[in-house]
mmCIF file of C-alpha atoms in Angstrom:
data_model
loop_
_atom_site.group_PDB
_atom_site.id
_atom_site.type_symbol
_atom_site.label_atom_id
_atom_site.label_comp_id
_atom_site.label_asym_id
_atom_site.label_seq_id
_atom_site.Cartn_x
_atom_site.Cartn_y
_atom_site.Cartn_z
ATOM 1 C CA MET A 1 99.194 -28.240 -141.505
ATOM 2 C CA VAL A 2 98.553 -31.732 -140.215
ATOM 3 C CA ALA A 3 96.167 -32.407 -143.106
ATOM 4 C CA ILE A 4 98.834 -31.410 -145.605
ATOM 5 C CA VAL A 5 101.344 -33.783 -144.057
ATOM 6 C CA ILE A 6 98.833 -36.610 -144.024
ATOM 7 C CA GLY A 7 97.920 -35.936 -147.661
ATOM 8 C CA PHE A 8 101.608 -35.904 -148.628
ATOM 9 C CA VAL A 9 102.212 -39.232 -146.863
ATOM 10 C CA VAL A 10 99.213 -40.795 -148.556
ATOM 11 C CA LEU A 11 100.361 -39.559 -151.945
ATOM 12 C CA LEU A 12 103.835 -40.918 -151.292
ATOM 13 C CA LEU A 13 102.393 -44.309 -150.369
ATOM 14 C CA VAL A 14 100.273 -44.364 -153.512
ATOM 15 C CA LEU A 15 103.295 -43.542 -155.668
ATOM 16 C CA VAL A 16 105.309 -46.299 -154.000
ATOM 17 C CA VAL A 17 102.535 -48.799 -154.627
ATOM 18 C CA MET A 18 102.249 -47.666 -158.246
ATOM 19 C CA GLY A 19 106.015 -47.946 -158.736
ATOM 20 C CA ALA A 20 106.373 -51.454 -157.271
ATOM 21 C CA LYS A 21 105.602 -54.280 -159.652
ATOM 22 C CA MET A 22 105.567 -57.967 -158.686
ATOM 23 C CA VAL A 23 106.499 -60.178 -161.678
ATOM 24 C CA PRO A 24 105.561 -63.869 -161.280
ATOM 25 C CA GLN A 25 107.944 -66.682 -162.183
ATOM 26 C CA GLY A 26 107.793 -67.613 -165.865
ATOM 27 C CA TYR A 27 106.812 -64.121 -167.017
ATOM 28 C CA GLU A 28 108.571 -60.925 -168.039
ATOM 29 C CA TYR A 29 107.082 -57.422 -168.250
ATOM 30 C CA THR A 30 108.134 -54.807 -170.761
ATOM 31 C CA VAL A 31 108.367 -51.245 -169.387
ATOM 32 C CA GLU A 32 107.440 -48.221 -171.524
ATOM 33 C CA ARG A 33 108.245 -44.575 -170.713
ATOM 34 C CA PHE A 34 105.798 -42.261 -172.399
ATOM 35 C CA GLY A 35 104.970 -45.081 -174.792
ATOM 36 C CA ARG A 36 108.575 -45.999 -175.682
ATOM 37 C CA TYR A 37 110.168 -49.307 -174.585
ATOM 38 C CA THR A 38 112.944 -48.827 -172.052
ATOM 39 C CA HIS A 39 113.659 -52.132 -170.295
ATOM 40 C CA THR A 40 112.250 -55.475 -169.156
ATOM 41 C CA LEU A 41 111.256 -56.516 -165.654
ATOM 42 C CA ARG A 42 112.428 -59.991 -164.611
ATOM 43 C CA PRO A 43 110.547 -62.306 -162.207
ATOM 44 C CA GLY A 44 110.431 -60.848 -158.693
ATOM 45 C CA LEU A 45 109.975 -57.311 -157.394
ATOM 46 C CA GLY A 46 110.521 -54.563 -159.949
ATOM 47 C CA ILE A 47 110.494 -50.764 -159.568
ATOM 48 C CA ILE A 48 109.243 -48.263 -162.161
ATOM 49 C CA ILE A 49 108.719 -44.512 -162.052
ATOM 50 C CA PRO A 50 105.057 -43.829 -161.317
ATOM 51 C CA LEU A 51 103.140 -41.698 -163.773
ATOM 52 C CA VAL A 52 106.124 -41.852 -166.160
ATOM 53 C CA ASP A 53 106.718 -45.553 -166.734
ATOM 54 C CA SER A 54 104.065 -48.137 -167.405
ATOM 55 C CA VAL A 55 103.890 -51.895 -168.083
ATOM 56 C CA GLY A 56 103.557 -52.476 -171.809
ATOM 57 C CA SER A 57 103.196 -56.268 -172.287
ATOM 58 C CA LYS A 58 103.168 -59.273 -169.972
ATOM 59 C CA ILE A 59 105.035 -62.004 -171.854
ATOM 60 C CA ASN A 60 104.816 -65.704 -170.974
ATOM 61 C CA MET A 61 108.399 -67.030 -171.080
ATOM 62 C CA MET A 62 107.456 -70.698 -170.534
ATOM 63 C CA GLU A 63 107.346 -73.236 -173.348
ATOM 64 C CA SER A 64 103.917 -73.200 -174.927
ATOM 65 C CA VAL A 65 101.963 -75.592 -177.114
ATOM 66 C CA LEU A 66 100.302 -74.286 -180.244
ATOM 67 C CA ASP A 67 97.755 -76.498 -181.959
ATOM 68 C CA ILE A 68 97.910 -76.421 -185.764
ATOM 69 C CA PRO A 69 94.448 -77.003 -187.260
ATOM 70 C CA PRO A 70 94.053 -79.844 -189.829
ATOM 71 C CA GLN A 71 94.561 -78.809 -193.416
ATOM 72 C CA GLU A 72 94.484 -80.489 -196.808
ATOM 73 C CA VAL A 73 97.718 -80.805 -198.750
ATOM 74 C CA ILE A 74 98.254 -82.008 -202.318
ATOM 75 C CA SER A 75 101.329 -84.217 -202.578
ATOM 76 C CA LYS A 76 103.800 -84.314 -205.441
ATOM 77 C CA ASP A 77 101.966 -87.283 -206.992
ATOM 78 C CA ASN A 78 98.601 -85.425 -206.743
ATOM 79 C CA ALA A 79 97.265 -87.254 -203.682
ATOM 80 C CA MET A 80 95.028 -85.232 -201.363
ATOM 81 C CA VAL A 81 95.900 -85.785 -197.704
ATOM 82 C CA THR A 82 94.850 -84.143 -194.440
ATOM 83 C CA ILE A 83 97.672 -83.036 -192.142
ATOM 84 C CA ASP A 84 97.350 -82.449 -188.408
ATOM 85 C CA ALA A 85 100.283 -81.029 -186.446
ATOM 86 C CA VAL A 86 101.337 -79.383 -183.184
ATOM 87 C CA CYS A 87 104.043 -76.775 -182.511
ATOM 88 C CA PHE A 88 106.064 -76.171 -179.331
ATOM 89 C CA TYR A 89 107.723 -72.778 -178.892
ATOM 90 C CA GLN A 90 109.266 -70.583 -176.197
ATOM 91 C CA VAL A 91 109.822 -66.859 -176.027
ATOM 92 C CA VAL A 92 113.484 -66.048 -175.368
ATOM 93 C CA ASN A 93 113.330 -62.263 -175.871
ATOM 94 C CA ALA A 94 110.310 -60.515 -174.377
ATOM 95 C CA ALA A 95 110.959 -57.177 -176.094
ATOM 96 C CA LYS A 96 111.113 -58.711 -179.599
ATOM 97 C CA ALA A 97 108.060 -60.880 -178.947
ATOM 98 C CA ALA A 98 106.138 -57.776 -177.838
ATOM 99 C CA TYR A 99 107.230 -55.260 -180.479
ATOM 100 C CA GLU A 100 108.523 -57.172 -183.546
ATOM 101 C CA VAL A 101 105.290 -59.012 -184.388
ATOM 102 C CA ASN A 102 101.609 -58.481 -183.789
ATOM 103 C CA GLN A 103 99.578 -61.452 -182.475
ATOM 104 C CA LEU A 104 102.495 -63.802 -181.933
ATOM 105 C CA GLU A 105 100.541 -67.075 -181.742
ATOM 106 C CA TYR A 106 98.513 -66.247 -184.848
ATOM 107 C CA ALA A 107 101.719 -65.496 -186.748
ATOM 108 C CA ILE A 108 103.435 -68.719 -185.664
ATOM 109 C CA ARG A 109 100.346 -70.804 -186.525
ATOM 110 C CA ASN A 110 100.022 -69.393 -190.018
ATOM 111 C CA LEU A 111 103.753 -69.617 -190.664
ATOM 112 C CA THR A 112 103.724 -73.289 -189.672
ATOM 113 C CA MET A 113 100.687 -74.061 -191.833
ATOM 114 C CA THR A 114 102.283 -72.410 -194.845
ATOM 115 C CA ASN A 115 105.522 -74.345 -194.466
ATOM 116 C CA ILE A 116 103.629 -77.616 -193.968
ATOM 117 C CA ARG A 117 102.024 -77.111 -197.386
ATOM 118 C CA THR A 118 105.379 -76.208 -198.906
ATOM 119 C CA VAL A 119 107.352 -79.110 -197.450
ATOM 120 C CA LEU A 120 104.751 -81.855 -197.832
ATOM 121 C CA GLY A 121 103.658 -80.616 -201.247
ATOM 122 C CA SER A 122 107.140 -81.366 -202.579
ATOM 123 C CA MET A 123 107.001 -85.019 -201.467
ATOM 124 C CA ASP A 124 105.280 -88.151 -202.743
ATOM 125 C CA LEU A 125 102.650 -89.833 -200.608
ATOM 126 C CA ASP A 126 104.942 -92.756 -199.793
ATOM 127 C CA GLU A 127 107.618 -90.326 -198.594
ATOM 128 C CA MET A 128 105.090 -88.520 -196.386
ATOM 129 C CA LEU A 129 104.084 -91.753 -194.693
ATOM 130 C CA SER A 130 107.578 -93.181 -194.277
ATOM 131 C CA GLN A 131 109.682 -90.082 -193.501
ATOM 132 C CA ARG A 132 107.729 -88.386 -190.732
ATOM 133 C CA ASP A 133 110.841 -87.743 -188.620
ATOM 134 C CA GLY A 134 112.543 -86.101 -191.574
ATOM 135 C CA ILE A 135 109.471 -83.924 -192.170
ATOM 136 C CA ASN A 136 109.422 -82.822 -188.526
ATOM 137 C CA GLU A 137 113.106 -81.928 -188.608
ATOM 138 C CA ARG A 138 112.788 -79.974 -191.839
ATOM 139 C CA LEU A 139 109.753 -78.017 -190.609
ATOM 140 C CA LEU A 140 111.476 -77.251 -187.316
ATOM 141 C CA ARG A 141 114.540 -75.860 -189.058
ATOM 142 C CA ILE A 142 112.519 -73.628 -191.412
ATOM 143 C CA VAL A 143 110.009 -72.285 -188.882
ATOM 144 C CA ASP A 144 112.651 -71.698 -186.204
ATOM 145 C CA MET A 145 114.731 -69.653 -188.616
ATOM 146 C CA ALA A 146 111.687 -67.603 -189.638
ATOM 147 C CA THR A 147 110.610 -66.861 -186.048
ATOM 148 C CA ASN A 148 114.089 -65.990 -184.777
ATOM 149 C CA PRO A 149 113.604 -62.186 -185.395
ATOM 150 C CA TRP A 150 110.504 -62.363 -183.167
ATOM 151 C CA GLY A 151 112.510 -63.508 -180.143
ATOM 152 C CA VAL A 152 110.955 -66.967 -180.324
ATOM 153 C CA LYS A 153 112.622 -70.386 -180.211
ATOM 154 C CA VAL A 154 110.614 -73.175 -181.862
ATOM 155 C CA THR A 155 111.594 -76.321 -179.993
ATOM 156 C CA ARG A 156 109.516 -78.983 -181.766
ATOM 157 C CA ILE A 157 107.054 -79.450 -184.580
ATOM 158 C CA GLU A 158 105.302 -82.796 -184.659
ATOM 159 C CA ILE A 159 103.079 -84.175 -187.410
ATOM 160 C CA ARG A 160 100.330 -85.894 -185.467
ATOM 161 C CA ASP A 161 98.429 -87.472 -188.323
ATOM 162 C CA ILE A 162 98.589 -87.878 -192.096
ATOM 163 C CA SER A 163 95.199 -89.058 -193.373
ATOM 164 C CA PRO A 164 94.799 -90.010 -197.040
ATOM 165 C CA PRO A 165 91.290 -90.327 -198.581
ATOM 166 C CA ALA A 166 89.298 -93.488 -197.862
ATOM 167 C CA ASP A 167 89.628 -94.962 -201.373
ATOM 168 C CA LEU A 168 93.361 -94.301 -201.394
ATOM 169 C CA ALA A 169 93.707 -95.879 -197.932
ATOM 170 C CA GLU A 170 91.915 -99.018 -199.185
ATOM 171 C CA ALA A 171 94.204 -99.190 -202.217
ATOM 172 C CA MET A 172 97.258 -98.838 -199.968
ATOM 173 C CA ALA A 173 95.954 -101.594 -197.682
ATOM 174 C CA GLY A 174 95.510 -103.901 -200.683
ATOM 175 C CA GLN A 175 99.007 -103.100 -201.888
ATOM 176 C CA MET A 176 100.432 -103.791 -198.430
ATOM 177 C CA LYS A 177 98.571 -107.116 -198.261
ATOM 178 C CA ALA A 178 99.884 -108.141 -201.683
ATOM 179 C CA GLU A 179 103.406 -107.197 -200.645
ATOM 180 C CA ARG A 180 103.140 -109.284 -197.483
ATOM 181 C CA VAL A 181 101.805 -112.274 -199.432
ATOM 182 C CA LYS A 182 104.670 -111.904 -201.886
ATOM 183 C CA ARG A 183 107.177 -111.747 -199.040
ATOM 184 C CA ALA A 184 105.628 -114.832 -197.426
ATOM 185 C CA ASN A 185 105.855 -116.751 -200.722
ATOM 186 C CA ILE A 186 109.490 -115.740 -201.110
ATOM 187 C CA LEU A 187 110.292 -116.890 -197.574
ATOM 188 C CA GLU A 188 108.486 -120.191 -198.175
ATOM 189 C CA ALA A 189 110.393 -120.744 -201.425
ATOM 190 C CA GLU A 190 113.679 -119.968 -199.703
ATOM 191 C CA GLY A 191 112.786 -122.430 -196.943
ATOM 192 C CA LEU A 192 111.986 -125.199 -199.459
ATOM 193 C CA ARG A 193 115.219 -124.451 -201.310
ATOM 194 C CA ALA A 194 117.245 -124.655 -198.093
ATOM 195 C CA ALA A 195 115.501 -127.931 -197.162
ATOM 196 C CA ALA A 196 116.248 -129.416 -200.602
ATOM 197 C CA ILE A 197 119.896 -128.372 -200.319
ATOM 198 C CA LEU A 198 120.180 -129.939 -196.864
ATOM 199 C CA LYS A 199 118.507 -133.134 -198.077
ATOM 200 C CA ALA A 200 120.858 -133.340 -201.062
ATOM 201 C CA GLU A 201 123.825 -132.756 -198.783
ATOM 202 C CA GLY A 202 122.588 -135.538 -196.504
ATOM 203 C CA LEU A 203 122.185 -137.975 -199.406
ATOM 204 C CA LYS A 204 125.608 -137.028 -200.690
ATOM 205 C CA GLN A 205 127.162 -137.637 -197.284
ATOM 206 C CA ALA A 206 125.317 -140.966 -197.003
ATOM 207 C CA ASP A 207 126.633 -142.047 -200.421
ATOM 208 C CA ILE A 208 130.142 -141.054 -199.384
ATOM 209 C CA LEU A 209 129.858 -143.057 -196.174
ATOM 210 C CA ARG A 210 128.458 -146.091 -198.030
ATOM 211 C CA ALA A 211 131.286 -145.890 -200.550
ATOM 212 C CA GLU A 212 133.812 -145.632 -197.733
ATOM 213 C CA GLY A 213 132.235 -148.662 -196.059
ATOM 214 C CA ALA A 214 132.251 -150.691 -199.283
ATOM 215 C CA ARG A 215 135.880 -149.741 -199.910
ATOM 216 C CA GLN A 216 136.837 -150.771 -196.378
ATOM 217 C CA ALA A 217 134.903 -154.044 -196.720
ATOM 218 C CA ALA A 218 136.566 -154.784 -200.059
ATOM 219 C CA PHE A 219 139.955 -154.036 -198.536
ATOM 220 C CA LEU A 220 139.285 -156.403 -195.633
ATOM 221 C CA ASP A 221 137.946 -159.110 -197.988
ATOM 222 C CA ALA A 222 141.002 -158.812 -200.204
ATOM 223 C CA GLU A 223 143.254 -159.024 -197.178
ATOM 224 C CA ALA A 224 141.428 -162.151 -195.996
ATOM 225 C CA ARG A 225 141.769 -163.773 -199.424
ATOM 226 C CA GLU A 226 145.435 -162.846 -199.488
ATOM 227 C CA ARG A 227 145.996 -164.475 -196.115
ATOM 228 C CA ALA A 228 144.047 -167.575 -197.208
ATOM 229 C CA ALA A 229 146.137 -167.780 -200.384
ATOM 230 C CA GLU A 230 149.324 -167.459 -198.363
ATOM 231 C CA ALA A 231 148.173 -170.246 -196.048
ATOM 232 C CA GLU A 232 147.260 -172.426 -199.016
ATOM 233 C CA ALA A 233 150.600 -171.731 -200.632
ATOM 234 C CA ARG A 234 152.427 -172.678 -197.452
ATOM 235 C CA ALA A 235 150.373 -175.876 -197.160
ATOM 236 C CA THR A 236 151.023 -176.760 -200.802
ATOM 237 C CA ASP A 237 154.735 -176.102 -200.354
ATOM 238 C CA MET A 238 154.821 -178.347 -197.308
ATOM 239 C CA VAL A 239 152.994 -181.173 -199.097
ATOM 240 C CA SER A 240 155.153 -180.777 -202.196
ATOM 241 C CA LYS A 241 158.285 -181.160 -200.120
ATOM 242 C CA ALA A 242 156.813 -184.228 -198.451
ATOM 243 C CA ILE A 243 155.982 -185.804 -201.857
ATOM 244 C CA ALA A 244 159.458 -185.020 -203.086
ATOM 245 C CA GLU A 245 160.851 -186.877 -200.097
ATOM 246 C CA GLY A 246 158.635 -189.883 -200.986
ATOM 247 C CA ASP A 247 156.081 -189.521 -198.182
ATOM 248 C CA ILE A 248 152.953 -191.533 -199.177
ATOM 249 C CA GLN A 249 150.787 -189.600 -196.721
ATOM 250 C CA ALA A 250 151.185 -186.417 -198.802
ATOM 251 C CA ILE A 251 149.782 -188.221 -201.832
ATOM 252 C CA ASN A 252 146.860 -189.424 -199.728
ATOM 253 C CA TYR A 253 146.229 -185.802 -198.652
ATOM 254 C CA PHE A 254 145.871 -184.582 -202.239
ATOM 255 C CA VAL A 255 143.574 -187.481 -203.125
ATOM 256 C CA ALA A 256 141.389 -186.835 -200.074
ATOM 257 C CA GLN A 257 141.268 -183.099 -200.802
ATOM 258 C CA LYS A 258 140.047 -183.615 -204.347
ATOM 259 C CA TYR A 259 137.601 -186.210 -203.099
ATOM 260 C CA VAL A 260 136.066 -183.825 -200.572
ATOM 261 C CA GLU A 261 135.885 -180.975 -203.116
ATOM 262 C CA ALA A 262 134.073 -183.246 -205.596
ATOM 263 C CA LEU A 263 131.527 -184.194 -202.926
ATOM 264 C CA GLY A 264 130.970 -180.535 -202.110
ATOM 265 C CA GLN A 265 130.332 -179.633 -205.763
ATOM 266 C CA ILE A 266 127.870 -182.490 -206.165
ATOM 267 C CA GLY A 267 126.011 -181.445 -203.031
ATOM 268 C CA ALA A 268 125.838 -177.794 -204.100
ATOM 269 C CA SER A 269 124.426 -178.617 -207.569
ATOM 270 C CA PRO A 270 120.791 -177.328 -207.907
ATOM 271 C CA ASN A 271 119.788 -180.370 -210.038
ATOM 272 C CA SER A 272 120.860 -183.004 -207.529
ATOM 273 C CA LYS A 273 118.237 -184.149 -205.072
ATOM 274 C CA VAL A 274 119.549 -187.405 -203.547
ATOM 275 C CA PHE A 275 122.840 -189.124 -204.373
ATOM 276 C CA MET A 276 124.533 -192.240 -202.978
ATOM 277 C CA LEU A 277 128.230 -192.817 -203.272
ATOM 278 C CA PRO A 278 130.504 -195.320 -201.558
ATOM 279 C CA VAL A 279 132.472 -193.319 -199.119
ATOM 280 C CA ASP A 280 135.540 -194.762 -197.519
ATOM 281 C CA ALA A 281 135.572 -192.787 -194.280
ATOM 282 C CA THR A 282 138.676 -194.622 -193.128
ATOM 283 C CA GLY A 283 140.628 -193.444 -196.175
ATOM 284 C CA VAL A 284 139.580 -189.851 -195.655
ATOM 285 C CA MET A 285 140.492 -189.911 -191.969
ATOM 286 C CA GLY A 286 143.799 -191.482 -192.906
ATOM 287 C CA ALA A 287 144.499 -188.669 -195.317
ATOM 288 C CA ILE A 288 143.748 -186.122 -192.600
ATOM 289 C CA GLY A 289 146.053 -187.940 -190.274
ATOM 290 C CA GLY A 290 148.725 -187.860 -192.985
ATOM 291 C CA VAL A 291 148.435 -184.094 -193.159
ATOM 292 C CA THR A 292 148.917 -183.849 -189.422
ATOM 293 C CA GLU A 293 152.009 -186.033 -189.626
ATOM 294 C CA ILE A 294 153.450 -183.890 -192.450
ATOM 295 C CA VAL A 295 152.999 -180.731 -190.382
ATOM 296 C CA ARG A 296 154.678 -182.321 -187.368
ATOM 297 C CA GLN A 297 157.629 -183.461 -189.423
ATOM 298 C CA THR A 298 158.070 -180.025 -191.010
ATOM 299 C CA VAL A 299 157.919 -178.277 -187.649
ATOM 300 C CA GLY A 300 160.458 -180.787 -186.252
ATOM 301 C CA LYS A 301 162.872 -180.101 -189.089
ATOM 302 C CA GLY A 302 162.553 -176.354 -188.611
ATOM 303 C CA THR A 303 163.416 -176.536 -184.939
ATOM 304 C CA SER A 304 166.331 -178.896 -185.524
#
């Protein structure tokens, strides 16, 4: 009797151990009852019916990295290039990932490779090299939609490398060098053009300033001549009045003035070297004194 009880206890313990399942974090287990899927065990301690239920698949629910092997693709302009990519995916439904597709990673890899050929084959080589972000986005959208029935979420697809043939790479390098030389020549020409424009503007401004200076100088010279003419006119008027009144000193002033002007013209002549003339210094000084007397008399009359 004791042996039966002990055997029953041992059997009960074995059944309990068989029915308790510890699921680690980041994984989910599918449970099958007589080979048919019933439910999914989440991370932690799970209980199944021993001898009736069993664990079908252990699914990794963490984001995984799938390497896409390099492959050759013919572009739209018939250029052969080698494409290397990587795919990031995460299982969001363990039951679909376990029962909707066989060999999940193999299926995702081949689906990605096929769509890489399709997408890149419809583009020119220049578009492949310059629109890598657009290619990644387009591949992600297509592959994610195709893997959705498998309970998989494709998070990223990255094109790691696009390698054209060696001869084509050399031709592209030569084209890039020629384009840079052309751009440098254009920038140099634009710089010379800007310098010429600035120089012309500077010369124009200098001419304007010189013209303004000449105009101002002419205005000042004209004003000076006008003032000199006014002074001469006033002096002539004063002497004329003195002559009209019979002042002999006014006549002496005119004679002395003409005398001095004649001496100045003779001295300024380029053909004259040395000349000797009798000069009556007393007469000239007397004429100057007569002018002073005329001015005094005129000023006296004005004040009276």
